[in-house]
mmCIF file of C-alpha atoms in Angstrom:
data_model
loop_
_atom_site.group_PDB
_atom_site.id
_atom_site.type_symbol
_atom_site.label_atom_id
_atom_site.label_comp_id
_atom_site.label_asym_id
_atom_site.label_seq_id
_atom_site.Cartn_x
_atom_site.Cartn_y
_atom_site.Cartn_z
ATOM 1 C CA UNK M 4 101.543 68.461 48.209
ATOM 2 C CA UNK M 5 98.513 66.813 47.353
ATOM 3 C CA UNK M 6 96.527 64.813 49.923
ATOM 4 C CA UNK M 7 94.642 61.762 49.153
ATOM 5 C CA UNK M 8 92.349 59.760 51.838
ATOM 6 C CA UNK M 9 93.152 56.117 53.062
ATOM 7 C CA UNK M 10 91.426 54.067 55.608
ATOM 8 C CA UNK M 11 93.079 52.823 58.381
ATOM 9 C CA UNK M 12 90.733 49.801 60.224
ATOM 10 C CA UNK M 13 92.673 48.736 63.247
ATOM 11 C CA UNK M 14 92.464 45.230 64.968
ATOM 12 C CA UNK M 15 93.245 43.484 68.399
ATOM 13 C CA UNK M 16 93.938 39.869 66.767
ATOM 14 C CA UNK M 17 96.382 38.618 64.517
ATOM 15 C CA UNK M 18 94.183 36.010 63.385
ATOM 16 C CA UNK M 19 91.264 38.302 62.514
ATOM 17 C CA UNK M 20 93.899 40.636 60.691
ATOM 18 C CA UNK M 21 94.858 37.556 58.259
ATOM 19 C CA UNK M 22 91.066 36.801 57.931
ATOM 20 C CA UNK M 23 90.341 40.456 57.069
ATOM 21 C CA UNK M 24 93.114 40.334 55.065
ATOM 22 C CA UNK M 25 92.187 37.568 52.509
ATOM 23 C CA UNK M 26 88.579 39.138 52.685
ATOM 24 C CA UNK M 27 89.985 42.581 51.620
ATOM 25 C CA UNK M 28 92.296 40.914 48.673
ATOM 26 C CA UNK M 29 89.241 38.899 47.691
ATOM 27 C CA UNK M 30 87.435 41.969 47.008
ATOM 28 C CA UNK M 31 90.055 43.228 44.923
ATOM 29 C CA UNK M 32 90.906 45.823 47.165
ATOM 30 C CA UNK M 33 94.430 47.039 47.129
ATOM 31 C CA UNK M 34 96.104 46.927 50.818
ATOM 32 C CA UNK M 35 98.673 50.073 50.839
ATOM 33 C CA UNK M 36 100.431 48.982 54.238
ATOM 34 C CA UNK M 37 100.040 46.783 57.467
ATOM 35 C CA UNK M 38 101.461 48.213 60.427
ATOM 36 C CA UNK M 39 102.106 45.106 63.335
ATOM 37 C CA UNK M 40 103.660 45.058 66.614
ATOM 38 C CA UNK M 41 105.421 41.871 65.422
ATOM 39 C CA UNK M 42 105.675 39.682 62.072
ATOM 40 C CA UNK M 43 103.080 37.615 61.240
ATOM 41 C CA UNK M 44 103.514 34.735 60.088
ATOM 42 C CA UNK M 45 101.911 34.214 56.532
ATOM 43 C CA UNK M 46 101.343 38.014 56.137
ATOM 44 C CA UNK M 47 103.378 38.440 52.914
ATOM 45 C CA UNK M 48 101.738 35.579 51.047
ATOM 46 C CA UNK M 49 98.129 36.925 52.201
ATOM 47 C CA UNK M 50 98.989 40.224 50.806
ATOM 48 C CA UNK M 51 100.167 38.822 47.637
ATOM 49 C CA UNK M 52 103.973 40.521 47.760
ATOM 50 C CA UNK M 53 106.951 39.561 46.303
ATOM 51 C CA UNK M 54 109.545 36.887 47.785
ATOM 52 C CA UNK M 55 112.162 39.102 49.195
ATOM 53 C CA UNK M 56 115.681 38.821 46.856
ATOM 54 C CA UNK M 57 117.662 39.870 50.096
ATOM 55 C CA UNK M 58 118.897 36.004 50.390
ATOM 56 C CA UNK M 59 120.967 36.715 47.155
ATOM 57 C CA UNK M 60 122.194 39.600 48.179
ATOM 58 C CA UNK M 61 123.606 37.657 50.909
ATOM 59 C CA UNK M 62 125.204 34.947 49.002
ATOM 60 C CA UNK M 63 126.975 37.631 47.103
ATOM 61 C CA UNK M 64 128.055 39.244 50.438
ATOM 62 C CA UNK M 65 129.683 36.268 51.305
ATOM 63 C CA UNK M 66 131.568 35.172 48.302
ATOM 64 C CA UNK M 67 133.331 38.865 48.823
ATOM 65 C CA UNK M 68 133.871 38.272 52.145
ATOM 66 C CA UNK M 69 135.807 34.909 51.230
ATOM 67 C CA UNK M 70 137.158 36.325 47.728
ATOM 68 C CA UNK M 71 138.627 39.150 50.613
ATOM 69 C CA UNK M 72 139.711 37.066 53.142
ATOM 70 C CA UNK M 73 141.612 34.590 50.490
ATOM 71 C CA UNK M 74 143.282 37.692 49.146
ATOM 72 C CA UNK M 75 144.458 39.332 51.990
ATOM 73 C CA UNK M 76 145.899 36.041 53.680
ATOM 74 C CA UNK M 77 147.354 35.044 50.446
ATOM 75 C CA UNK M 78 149.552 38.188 50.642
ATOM 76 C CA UNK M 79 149.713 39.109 54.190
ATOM 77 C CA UNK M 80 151.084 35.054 54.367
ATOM 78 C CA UNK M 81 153.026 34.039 51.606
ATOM 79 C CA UNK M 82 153.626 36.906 49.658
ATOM 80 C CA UNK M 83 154.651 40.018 51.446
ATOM 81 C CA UNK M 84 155.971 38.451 54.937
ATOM 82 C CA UNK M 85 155.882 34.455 54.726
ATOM 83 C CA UNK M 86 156.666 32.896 58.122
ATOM 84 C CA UNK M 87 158.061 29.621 59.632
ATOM 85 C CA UNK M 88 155.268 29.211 62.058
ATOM 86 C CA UNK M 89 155.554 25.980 64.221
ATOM 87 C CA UNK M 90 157.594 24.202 61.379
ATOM 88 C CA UNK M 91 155.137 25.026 59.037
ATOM 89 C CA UNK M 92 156.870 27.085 55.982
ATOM 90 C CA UNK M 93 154.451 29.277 54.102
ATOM 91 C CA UNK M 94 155.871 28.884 50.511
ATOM 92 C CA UNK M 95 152.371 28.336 48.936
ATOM 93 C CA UNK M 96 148.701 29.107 49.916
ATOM 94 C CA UNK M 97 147.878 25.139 49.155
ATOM 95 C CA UNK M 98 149.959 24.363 51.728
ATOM 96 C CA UNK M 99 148.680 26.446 54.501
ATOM 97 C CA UNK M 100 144.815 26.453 53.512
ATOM 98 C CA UNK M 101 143.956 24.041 56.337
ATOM 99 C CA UNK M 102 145.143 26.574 58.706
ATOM 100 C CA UNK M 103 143.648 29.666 56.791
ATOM 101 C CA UNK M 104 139.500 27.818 56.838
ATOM 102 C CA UNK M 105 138.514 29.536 60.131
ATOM 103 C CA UNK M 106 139.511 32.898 58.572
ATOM 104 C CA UNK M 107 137.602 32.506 55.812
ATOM 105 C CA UNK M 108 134.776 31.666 57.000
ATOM 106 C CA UNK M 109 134.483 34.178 59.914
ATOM 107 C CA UNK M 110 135.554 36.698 57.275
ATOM 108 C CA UNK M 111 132.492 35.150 54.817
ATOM 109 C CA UNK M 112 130.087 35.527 57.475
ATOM 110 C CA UNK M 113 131.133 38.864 58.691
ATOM 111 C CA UNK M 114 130.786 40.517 55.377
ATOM 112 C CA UNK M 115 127.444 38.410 55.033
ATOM 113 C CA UNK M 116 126.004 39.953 57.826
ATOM 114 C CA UNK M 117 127.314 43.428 57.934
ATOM 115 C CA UNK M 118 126.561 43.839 54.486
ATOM 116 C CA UNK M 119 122.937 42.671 54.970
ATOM 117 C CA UNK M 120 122.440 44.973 57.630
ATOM 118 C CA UNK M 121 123.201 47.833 55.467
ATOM 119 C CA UNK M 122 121.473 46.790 52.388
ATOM 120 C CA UNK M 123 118.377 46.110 54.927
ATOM 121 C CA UNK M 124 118.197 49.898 56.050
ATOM 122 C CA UNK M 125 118.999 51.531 52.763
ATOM 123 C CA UNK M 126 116.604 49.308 51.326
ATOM 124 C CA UNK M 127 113.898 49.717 53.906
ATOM 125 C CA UNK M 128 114.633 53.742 53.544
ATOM 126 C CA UNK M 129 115.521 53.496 57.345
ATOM 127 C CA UNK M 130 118.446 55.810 58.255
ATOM 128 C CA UNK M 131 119.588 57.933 61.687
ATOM 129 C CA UNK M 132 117.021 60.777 62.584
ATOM 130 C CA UNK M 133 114.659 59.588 60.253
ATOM 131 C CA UNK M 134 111.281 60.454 61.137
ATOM 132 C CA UNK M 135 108.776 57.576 62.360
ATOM 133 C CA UNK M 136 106.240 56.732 59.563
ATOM 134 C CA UNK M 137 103.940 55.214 62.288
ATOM 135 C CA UNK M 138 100.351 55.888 61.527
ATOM 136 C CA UNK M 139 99.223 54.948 65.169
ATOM 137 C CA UNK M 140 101.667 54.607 67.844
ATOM 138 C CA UNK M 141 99.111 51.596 69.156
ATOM 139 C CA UNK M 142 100.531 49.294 66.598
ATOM 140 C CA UNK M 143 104.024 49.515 68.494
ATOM 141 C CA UNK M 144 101.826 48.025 71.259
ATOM 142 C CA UNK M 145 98.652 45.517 70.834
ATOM 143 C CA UNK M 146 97.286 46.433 67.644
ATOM 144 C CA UNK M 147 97.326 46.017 64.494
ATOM 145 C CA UNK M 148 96.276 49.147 61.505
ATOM 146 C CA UNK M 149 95.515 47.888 57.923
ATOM 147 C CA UNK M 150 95.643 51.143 55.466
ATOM 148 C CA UNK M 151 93.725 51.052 52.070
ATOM 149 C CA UNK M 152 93.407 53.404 49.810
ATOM 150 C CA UNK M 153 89.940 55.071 49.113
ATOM 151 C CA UNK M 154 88.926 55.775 45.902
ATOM 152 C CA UNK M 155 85.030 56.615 45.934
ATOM 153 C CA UNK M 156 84.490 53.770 47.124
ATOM 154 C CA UNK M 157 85.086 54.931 51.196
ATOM 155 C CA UNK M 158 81.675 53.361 52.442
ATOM 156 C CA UNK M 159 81.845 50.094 50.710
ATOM 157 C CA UNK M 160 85.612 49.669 52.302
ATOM 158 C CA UNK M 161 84.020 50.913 55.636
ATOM 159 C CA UNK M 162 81.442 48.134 55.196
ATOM 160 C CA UNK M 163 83.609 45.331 54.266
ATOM 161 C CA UNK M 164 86.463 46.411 56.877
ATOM 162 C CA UNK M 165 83.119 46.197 59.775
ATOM 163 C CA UNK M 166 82.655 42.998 58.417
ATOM 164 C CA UNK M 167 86.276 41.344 58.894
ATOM 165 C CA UNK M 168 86.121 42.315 62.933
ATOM 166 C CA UNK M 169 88.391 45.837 62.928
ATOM 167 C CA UNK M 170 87.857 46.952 66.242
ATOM 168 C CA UNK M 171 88.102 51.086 64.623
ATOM 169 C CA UNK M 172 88.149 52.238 61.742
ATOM 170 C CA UNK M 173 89.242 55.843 60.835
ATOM 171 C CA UNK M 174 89.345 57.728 57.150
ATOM 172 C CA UNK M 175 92.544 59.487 57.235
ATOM 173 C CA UNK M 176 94.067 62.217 55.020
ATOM 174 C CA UNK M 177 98.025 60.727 53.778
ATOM 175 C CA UNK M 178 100.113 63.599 52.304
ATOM 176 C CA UNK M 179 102.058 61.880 49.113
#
């Protein structure tokens, strides 16, 4: 395993963690992680990620969920036990698909949102009795931790960090 060193500068203040943050990307410094108690607002845009493509994956989720649910009432209804329910004879799904909305849409949301769930945890490489990647359990808490990378550079990023208001800041050796 090799070990490389990262800085971790921790902060009490959302607001100064943004600040620091822009400071930090302005000097072309790359920002490995930040670890919050919450989500802040604007955080992703500061650090220069990626829009997330979750969204689609939930628009696809949901046109299974209804391309199931129109299946499976389509059969269950007028093909393998069609009913006369309350006068209404269930010779074709046209016929009936006033009655059948409801079911697709719970069905399109509950595929939606199960789905999501799932694709959220693989995707964030959470899964049961995983180990906590928590640097500091303080960021579960009040705080806020900012990790960078150091590459020979560790007093200039201990500088800089001092500069943008982190309240500690510790040079840490991450396993890869």
């Amino acid at each position: 395993m090799e070990a490389s060193k990262v800085i971790h500068a921790i902060y009490n203040d959302d607001d100064v963690l943004m600040h620091a943050v822009k400071k930090v990307k302005a000097a072309k410094h790359h920002i490995e992680e930040i670890y919050t108690p919450f989500p802040v607002h604007g955080l992703d845009k500061a650090m220069g990620l990626a829009p997330t493509r979750l969204a689609i994956c939930a628009f696809m989720y949901g046109c299974v969920g209804l391309t199931v649910a129109i299946l499976m009432m389509n059969f269950i209804m007028i093909e393998d036990w069609p009913q006369d329910i309350g006068g209404k004879p269930s010779f074709s799904y046209l016929e009936n698909m006033p009655a059948f909305v409801p079911i697709m849409f719970e069905l399109t949301v509950f595929f939606a949102a199960h789905l999501m769930v799932i694709t959220f945890y693989l995707r964030s490489k959470m899964w049961p009795f995983k180990k906590a990647e928590n640097p500091d359990p303080r960021t579960t808490d009040d705080h806020f931790l900012m990790e960078i990378p150091v590459h020979g550079n560790q007093q200039e990023l201990h500088d800089l960090l001092a500069q943008t208001g982190a309240v500690e800041i510790n040079v840490v050796d991450k396993a890869h």
